[in-house]
Coordinates of C-alpha atoms in Angstrom, one line a residue:
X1 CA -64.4 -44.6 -188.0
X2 CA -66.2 -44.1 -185.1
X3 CA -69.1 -41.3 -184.4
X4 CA -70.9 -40.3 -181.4
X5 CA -73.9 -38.8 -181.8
X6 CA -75.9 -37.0 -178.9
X7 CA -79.5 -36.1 -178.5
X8 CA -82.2 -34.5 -175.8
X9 CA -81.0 -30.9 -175.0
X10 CA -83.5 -28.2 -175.2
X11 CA -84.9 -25.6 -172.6
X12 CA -86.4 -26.1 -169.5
X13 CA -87.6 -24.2 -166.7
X14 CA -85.5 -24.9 -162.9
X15 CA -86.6 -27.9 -161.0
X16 CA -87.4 -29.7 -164.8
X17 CA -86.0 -32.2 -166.0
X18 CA -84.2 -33.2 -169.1
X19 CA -82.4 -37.1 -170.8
X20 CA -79.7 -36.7 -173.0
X21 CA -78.7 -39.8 -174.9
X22 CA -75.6 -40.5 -177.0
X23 CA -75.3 -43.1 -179.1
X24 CA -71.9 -44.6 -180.5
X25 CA -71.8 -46.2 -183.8
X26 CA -68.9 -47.3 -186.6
X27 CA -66.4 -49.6 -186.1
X28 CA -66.4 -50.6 -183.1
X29 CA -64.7 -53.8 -181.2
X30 CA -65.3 -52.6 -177.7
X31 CA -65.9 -49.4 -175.6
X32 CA -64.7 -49.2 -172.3
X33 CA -65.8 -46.3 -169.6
X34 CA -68.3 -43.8 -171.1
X35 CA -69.2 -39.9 -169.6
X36 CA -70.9 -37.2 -169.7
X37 CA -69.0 -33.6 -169.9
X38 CA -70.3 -30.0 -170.1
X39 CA -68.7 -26.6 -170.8
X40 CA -70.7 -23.3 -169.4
X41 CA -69.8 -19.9 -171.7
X42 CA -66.6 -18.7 -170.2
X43 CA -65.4 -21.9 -168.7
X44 CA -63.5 -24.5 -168.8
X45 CA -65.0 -28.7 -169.5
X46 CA -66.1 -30.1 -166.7
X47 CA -66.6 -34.0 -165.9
X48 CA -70.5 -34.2 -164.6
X49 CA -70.4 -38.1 -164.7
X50 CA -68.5 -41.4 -165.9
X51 CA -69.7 -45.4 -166.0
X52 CA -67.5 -48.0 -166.7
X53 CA -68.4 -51.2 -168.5
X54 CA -69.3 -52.6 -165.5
X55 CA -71.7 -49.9 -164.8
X56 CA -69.8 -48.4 -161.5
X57 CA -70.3 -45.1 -161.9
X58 CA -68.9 -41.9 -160.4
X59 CA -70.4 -38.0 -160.1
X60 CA -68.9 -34.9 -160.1
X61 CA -70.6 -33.0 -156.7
X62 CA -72.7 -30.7 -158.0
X63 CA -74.9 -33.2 -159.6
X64 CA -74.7 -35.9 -157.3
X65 CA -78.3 -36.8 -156.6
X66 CA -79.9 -35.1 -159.1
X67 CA -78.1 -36.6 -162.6
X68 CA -77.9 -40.4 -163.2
X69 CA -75.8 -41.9 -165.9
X70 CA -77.0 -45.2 -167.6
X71 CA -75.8 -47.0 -170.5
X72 CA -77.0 -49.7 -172.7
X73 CA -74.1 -52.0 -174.1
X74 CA -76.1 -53.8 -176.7
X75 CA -77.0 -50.0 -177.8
X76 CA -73.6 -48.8 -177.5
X77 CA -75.1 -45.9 -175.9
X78 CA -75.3 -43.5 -173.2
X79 CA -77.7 -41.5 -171.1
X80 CA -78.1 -38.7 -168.6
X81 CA -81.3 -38.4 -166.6
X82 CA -81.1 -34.4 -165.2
X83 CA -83.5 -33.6 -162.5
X84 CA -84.1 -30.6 -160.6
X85 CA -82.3 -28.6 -163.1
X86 CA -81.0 -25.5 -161.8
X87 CA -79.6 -22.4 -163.9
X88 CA -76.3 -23.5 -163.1
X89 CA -76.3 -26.5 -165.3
X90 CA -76.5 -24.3 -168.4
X91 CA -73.7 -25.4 -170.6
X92 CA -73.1 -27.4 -174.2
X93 CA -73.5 -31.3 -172.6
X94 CA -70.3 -33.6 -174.7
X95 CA -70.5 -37.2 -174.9
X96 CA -67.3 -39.0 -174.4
X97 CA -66.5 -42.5 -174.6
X98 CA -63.2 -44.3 -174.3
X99 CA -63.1 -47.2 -177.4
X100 CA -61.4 -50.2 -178.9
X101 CA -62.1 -49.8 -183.3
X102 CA -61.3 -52.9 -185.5
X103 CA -59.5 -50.1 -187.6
X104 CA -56.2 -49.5 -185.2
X105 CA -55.1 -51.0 -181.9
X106 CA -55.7 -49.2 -178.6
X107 CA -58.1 -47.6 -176.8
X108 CA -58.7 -43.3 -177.6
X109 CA -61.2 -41.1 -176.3
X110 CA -63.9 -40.3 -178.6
X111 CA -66.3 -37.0 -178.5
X112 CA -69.8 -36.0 -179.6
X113 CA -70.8 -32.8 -181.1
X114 CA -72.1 -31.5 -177.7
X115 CA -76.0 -30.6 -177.0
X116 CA -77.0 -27.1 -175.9
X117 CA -78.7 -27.6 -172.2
X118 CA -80.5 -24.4 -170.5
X119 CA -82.1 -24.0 -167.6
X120 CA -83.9 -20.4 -167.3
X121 CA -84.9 -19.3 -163.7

């Protein structure tokens, strides 16, 4: 099966900064666009940001300019670069990642265990 497996939460003051990574491993034939969710207490999941395979990538507002979402194909991974953290990006960060296994046909959306980020004023 397949596992994703995040990494690079932790506490940080506002204006810090913070890299999460998320790295996909198992059977794996191919994995097509990757992202970045989060969920605040009390809220619902929210997209922060996506990259395709082709590395286009896409930004949900509140982030835009501050967060930048890499990946590394040969790594199967993921990364989010946060900078100028505010209090307001407080949330459990998911890793998601859309992939082709050898073990059934299609493409299904994957998830990783989450990472707690918090940023204290």
């Amino acid at each position: 099966q397949v596992q994703l497996v995040e990494s690079g939460g932790g506490l940080v003051q506002t204006g810090g900064s913070l890299r999460l990574s998320c790295a996909a491993s198992g059977s794996i034939v191919s994995i097509n666009t990757m992202a970045w969710y989060r969920q605040a207490p009390g809220k619902q999941r929210e997209l922060v940001a996506t990259i395709t395979s082709g590395g286009s990538t896409d930004y949900v507002g509140s982030v835009k300019g501050r967060f930048t979402i890499s990946r590394d194909n040969a790594k199967n991974s993921v990364y989010l670069q946060m900078n100028s953290l505010k209090p307001e990006d407080t949330a459990v960060y998911y890793c998601n990642a859309n992939i082709w296994t050898v073990t059934r046909p299609g493409k299904y959306d994957y998830w990783g265990q989450g990472t707690q980020v918090t940023v204290s004023s």
